């Protein structure tokens, strides 16, 4: 899973921050999965969200940094009017503005609308009536990874949005994973990011797995960039045992050392070769060119 995650990144940059990690308590480690795209937890929604479609094929995706919510008139405003009709005109203008924004979004043809800012109950119901999925308060990091995967760009206005500003993916769905619901974007044509979803029985256990996976990601990243691997895992100790066994004058002890080291060498080669064959340019990863030779050199009698 780690090798696939690193290979899904832009191979020129290898920005590991684009590998999202989501932790969902429950289940077992075997339930963990890698999504070749983006997945983030379902955001806060208002009434009407359940009426929206939860699955699309090849949808157009619009990413916004626009608030689609009516503010209460008493908040952040000071209005002085001489008549009730004047106050009503101000309220009507606010409604007209938000409806214009919603209509401009519909005109783009987008079927999935994401925003870093809130999407209120009015907009949520309006989108539901037109079979459009929306999600507000999307974390900035997740929205950035969405744009990396599906294409397009984050818009700060709903005016003059063209096709080049929209992204797309092969499949979008809201999926139940454990006790949470997640928005999942898969089969992204410009995918330079991925998401690892970790499962486990306890949060402490998942936290430990996340730290281990981060170490593994950095190792694979360095292997892809440099083409060489400096082995750890007791390679130096194995080599020391081999040298000691070669010089040992007691045959029984000598063959015991050789048997143990031979078993470790076979296990190491099997594990390393299965991972190495999946790396680009793996023909350059020769054990003899790195500290791996410490565990694979055969002693002479």
Coordinates of C-alpha atoms in Angstrom, one line a residue:
X1 CA 0.0 0.0 0.0
X2 CA 2.9 2.4 0.8
X3 CA 4.6 1.7 -2.5
X4 CA 1.3 2.3 -4.4
X5 CA 0.8 5.5 -2.5
X6 CA 4.2 6.9 -3.3
X7 CA 3.9 5.9 -7.0
X8 CA 0.6 7.8 -7.3
X9 CA 2.3 11.1 -6.6
X10 CA 4.0 13.4 -9.1
X11 CA 7.3 11.6 -9.6
X12 CA 9.2 14.9 -10.1
X13 CA 8.1 16.4 -6.8
X14 CA 7.1 13.4 -4.6
X15 CA 5.3 15.7 -2.2
X16 CA 4.3 13.3 0.7
X17 CA 1.9 15.9 2.1
X18 CA -0.4 14.9 -0.8
X19 CA -0.9 11.5 0.7
X20 CA -3.9 11.9 2.9
X21 CA -4.3 9.7 6.0
X22 CA -7.7 9.1 7.5
X23 CA -8.1 7.2 10.8
X24 CA -11.4 5.3 11.4
X25 CA -11.5 3.3 14.6
X26 CA -13.2 -0.1 14.3
X27 CA -12.6 -3.2 12.2
X28 CA -9.1 -4.7 11.7
X29 CA -5.9 -3.6 10.0
X30 CA -6.9 -5.8 7.0
X31 CA -9.8 -3.5 6.4
X32 CA -7.5 -0.6 5.7
X33 CA -7.5 0.5 2.1
X34 CA -5.8 2.9 -0.4
X35 CA -8.0 5.2 -2.5
X36 CA -6.3 6.4 -5.7
X37 CA -7.9 9.8 -5.4
X38 CA -9.3 11.8 -2.5
X39 CA -11.5 10.9 0.4
X40 CA -12.6 13.1 3.3
X41 CA -15.1 12.8 6.1
X42 CA -18.6 14.0 5.4
X43 CA -18.9 17.6 6.4
X44 CA -21.7 19.3 8.5
X45 CA -24.9 19.5 6.5
X46 CA -28.3 21.0 6.8
X47 CA -31.7 19.6 6.2
X48 CA -32.1 18.7 2.5
X49 CA -28.7 17.1 2.2
X50 CA -30.2 13.6 2.4
X51 CA -32.3 14.3 -0.7
X52 CA -29.1 15.0 -2.7
X53 CA -27.7 12.2 -5.0
X54 CA -24.9 10.3 -3.3
X55 CA -23.2 8.8 -6.4
X56 CA -22.2 10.1 -9.8
X57 CA -20.3 8.8 -12.8
X58 CA -18.0 11.3 -14.6
X59 CA -19.4 14.3 -12.8
X60 CA -18.1 17.9 -13.2
X61 CA -16.7 19.2 -9.9
X62 CA -16.6 22.8 -8.8
X63 CA -14.3 23.9 -6.0
X64 CA -15.2 27.2 -4.3
X65 CA -14.0 29.6 -1.7
X66 CA -17.4 31.2 -1.5
X67 CA -20.0 31.4 1.3
X68 CA -23.5 30.3 0.2
X69 CA -25.4 31.1 3.3
X70 CA -27.8 33.9 4.4
X71 CA -26.6 35.7 7.4
X72 CA -29.0 36.9 10.0
X73 CA -29.7 40.6 9.5
X74 CA -28.5 41.5 13.0
X75 CA -25.0 40.1 12.4
X76 CA -22.2 42.2 11.0
X77 CA -24.5 44.9 9.7
X78 CA -25.8 48.3 10.7
X79 CA -28.7 49.6 8.7
X80 CA -30.5 52.9 9.2
X81 CA -33.7 53.3 7.4
X82 CA -36.7 55.6 7.5
X83 CA -39.4 53.2 6.5
X84 CA -40.1 49.5 6.8
X85 CA -40.2 49.2 3.0
X86 CA -36.6 50.3 2.8
X87 CA -35.6 47.5 5.2
X88 CA -37.5 45.0 3.2
X89 CA -35.6 46.1 0.0
X90 CA -32.3 45.3 1.7
X91 CA -33.5 41.8 2.7
X92 CA -34.8 41.2 -0.8
X93 CA -31.4 42.3 -2.2
X94 CA -29.6 39.7 0.0
X95 CA -31.9 36.9 -1.3
X96 CA -31.4 38.1 -4.8
X97 CA -27.6 37.9 -4.5
X98 CA -27.6 34.4 -3.1
X99 CA -30.1 33.1 -5.8
X100 CA -27.9 34.7 -8.5
X101 CA -24.9 32.8 -7.1
X102 CA -26.8 29.5 -7.1
X103 CA -28.0 30.0 -10.6
X104 CA -24.5 30.8 -11.9
X105 CA -23.3 27.6 -10.3
X106 CA -26.0 25.5 -11.9
X107 CA -25.2 27.1 -15.3
X108 CA -21.7 25.7 -15.1
X109 CA -23.1 22.1 -15.3
X110 CA -21.3 21.0 -12.1
X111 CA -22.9 18.1 -10.3
X112 CA -20.6 18.2 -7.2
X113 CA -20.0 21.5 -5.5
X114 CA -17.4 21.9 -2.7
X115 CA -16.6 24.9 -0.7
X116 CA -14.2 25.8 2.1
X117 CA -16.9 28.2 3.5
X118 CA -20.4 27.3 4.8
X119 CA -23.2 26.2 2.5
X120 CA -26.4 27.0 4.2
X121 CA -29.8 25.3 4.4
X122 CA -31.3 27.4 1.5
X123 CA -28.5 26.5 -0.9
X124 CA -28.5 22.8 0.3
X125 CA -32.2 22.4 -0.5
X126 CA -31.8 24.4 -3.8
X127 CA -29.1 22.0 -4.9
X128 CA -31.1 18.9 -3.8
X129 CA -34.0 20.0 -6.0
X130 CA -31.6 20.0 -9.0
X131 CA -29.8 16.8 -8.3
X132 CA -26.6 18.5 -7.3
X133 CA -24.4 17.3 -4.4
X134 CA -22.8 20.0 -2.2
X135 CA -20.5 20.0 0.7
X136 CA -19.5 23.1 2.7
X137 CA -16.7 23.6 5.3
X138 CA -14.4 21.3 3.5
X139 CA -10.9 21.4 5.1
X140 CA -8.4 23.4 3.1
X141 CA -6.0 20.5 2.9
X142 CA -8.6 18.1 1.5
X143 CA -9.9 20.7 -1.0
X144 CA -6.4 21.2 -2.2
X145 CA -5.9 17.5 -2.7
X146 CA -9.3 17.3 -4.5
X147 CA -8.1 19.9 -7.0
X148 CA -4.8 18.1 -7.5
X149 CA -6.7 14.9 -8.3
X150 CA -9.7 16.1 -10.4
X151 CA -8.2 19.2 -12.0
X152 CA -9.7 22.7 -12.2
X153 CA -9.0 25.4 -9.7
X154 CA -10.5 26.9 -6.5
X155 CA -12.8 29.8 -7.4
X156 CA -13.4 32.8 -5.2
X157 CA -16.4 34.0 -7.2
X158 CA -19.3 32.4 -9.0
X159 CA -19.0 34.7 -12.0
X160 CA -17.5 33.8 -15.3
X161 CA -16.7 30.1 -14.4
X162 CA -15.7 28.2 -17.5
X163 CA -15.2 24.6 -18.3
X164 CA -11.4 24.9 -17.6
X165 CA -12.2 25.8 -14.0
X166 CA -14.0 22.5 -13.4
X167 CA -12.6 19.2 -12.5
X168 CA -13.9 15.7 -13.1
X169 CA -13.4 12.1 -11.9
X170 CA -14.6 8.7 -13.0
X171 CA -16.7 8.0 -10.0
X172 CA -17.9 10.0 -7.0
X173 CA -19.9 8.5 -4.1
X174 CA -20.6 9.1 -0.4
X175 CA -19.6 5.8 1.2
X176 CA -20.1 4.3 4.6
X177 CA -16.7 3.3 6.1
X178 CA -16.9 2.0 9.6
X179 CA -19.1 4.3 11.7
X180 CA -18.5 7.3 9.5
X181 CA -19.5 8.5 6.0
X182 CA -16.9 9.6 3.6
X183 CA -16.9 11.5 0.3
X184 CA -14.8 9.5 -2.2
X185 CA -13.4 10.6 -5.5
X186 CA -12.0 7.8 -7.6
X187 CA -10.6 7.2 -11.1
X188 CA -9.3 10.8 -11.2
X189 CA -7.6 11.5 -14.6
X190 CA -5.1 14.0 -13.1
X191 CA -4.6 12.1 -9.8
X192 CA -1.3 13.1 -8.2
X193 CA -2.6 12.3 -4.8
X194 CA -4.1 9.4 -2.8
X195 CA -5.7 8.7 0.5
X196 CA -4.9 5.9 3.0
X197 CA -7.8 4.9 5.2
X198 CA -6.5 3.2 8.4
X199 CA -8.7 0.9 10.4
X200 CA -8.0 -0.7 13.8
X201 CA -9.5 -1.6 17.1
X202 CA -8.1 1.3 19.2
X203 CA -7.1 4.8 18.4
X204 CA -3.7 4.4 20.1
X205 CA -3.0 1.4 17.8
X206 CA -4.0 3.4 14.7
X207 CA -1.8 6.3 15.8
X208 CA 1.2 3.9 16.0
X209 CA 0.4 2.5 12.6
X210 CA 0.3 6.0 11.1
X211 CA 3.7 6.8 12.5
X212 CA 5.1 3.6 11.1
X213 CA 3.5 4.3 7.7
X214 CA 5.0 7.7 7.6
X215 CA 8.5 6.2 8.1
X216 CA 7.7 3.7 5.3
X217 CA 6.6 6.4 3.0
X218 CA 9.8 8.4 3.5
X219 CA 11.9 5.2 2.8
X220 CA 10.1 4.4 -0.4
X221 CA 10.3 8.1 -1.5
X222 CA 14.1 8.1 -1.0
X223 CA 14.3 4.8 -2.9
X224 CA 12.4 6.2 -5.8
X225 CA 14.5 9.4 -6.0
X226 CA 17.9 8.0 -5.4
X227 CA 17.7 4.5 -6.8
X228 CA 19.5 2.9 -3.9
X229 CA 18.6 1.6 -0.5
X230 CA 20.7 1.4 2.6
X231 CA 19.4 -1.6 4.5
X232 CA 18.9 -1.7 8.2
X233 CA 17.0 -4.4 10.1
X234 CA 20.1 -6.1 11.4
X235 CA 22.1 -6.2 8.2
X236 CA 25.3 -5.3 9.9
X237 CA 24.7 -7.9 12.6
X238 CA 24.1 -10.6 10.1
X239 CA 27.3 -9.7 8.3
X240 CA 29.2 -9.9 11.6
X241 CA 27.8 -13.3 12.3
X242 CA 28.8 -14.5 8.8
X243 CA 32.4 -13.4 9.4
X244 CA 32.5 -14.9 12.8
X245 CA 31.1 -18.2 11.5
X246 CA 33.7 -18.3 8.7
X247 CA 36.5 -17.9 11.2
X248 CA 35.0 -20.2 13.8
X249 CA 37.0 -23.4 14.4
X250 CA 34.0 -25.2 16.0
X251 CA 32.0 -26.9 13.1
X252 CA 28.8 -27.2 15.0
X253 CA 28.7 -23.5 16.0
X254 CA 29.9 -22.5 12.6
X255 CA 27.0 -24.3 10.8
X256 CA 24.5 -22.9 13.3
X257 CA 25.5 -19.4 12.4
X258 CA 25.3 -20.2 8.7
X259 CA 21.9 -21.7 9.0
X260 CA 20.5 -18.8 10.9
X261 CA 22.0 -16.2 8.5
X262 CA 20.9 -18.2 5.5
X263 CA 17.3 -18.2 6.7
X264 CA 17.4 -14.5 7.4
X265 CA 18.9 -13.8 4.0
X266 CA 16.1 -15.8 2.2
X267 CA 13.4 -13.9 4.1
X268 CA 15.0 -10.6 3.4
X269 CA 15.4 -11.2 -0.3
X270 CA 11.8 -12.4 -0.7
X271 CA 10.4 -9.3 1.0
X272 CA 12.8 -6.8 -0.8
X273 CA 12.3 -8.3 -4.3
X274 CA 8.5 -8.1 -4.0
X275 CA 8.7 -4.3 -3.2
X276 CA 11.6 -3.5 -5.5
X277 CA 9.8 -4.9 -8.6
X278 CA 7.1 -2.3 -8.1
X279 CA 9.4 0.7 -8.1
X280 CA 10.2 2.6 -11.3
X281 CA 13.7 2.0 -12.4
X282 CA 14.0 -1.0 -10.0
X283 CA 16.7 -2.5 -12.2
X284 CA 19.0 0.1 -10.5
X285 CA 18.3 -1.2 -7.0
X286 CA 21.0 -3.8 -6.8
X287 CA 21.7 -5.3 -3.4
X288 CA 25.4 -5.2 -4.1
X289 CA 25.4 -1.5 -4.5
X290 CA 24.2 -0.8 -1.0
X291 CA 24.3 -2.0 2.5
X292 CA 22.0 -4.9 1.5
X293 CA 25.1 -6.7 0.5
X294 CA 25.9 -7.1 4.2
X295 CA 22.9 -9.5 4.5
X296 CA 23.3 -11.2 1.1
X297 CA 27.0 -11.9 0.7
X298 CA 27.7 -15.6 0.9
X299 CA 30.7 -16.5 3.1
X300 CA 33.6 -18.5 1.7
X301 CA 34.6 -21.7 3.6

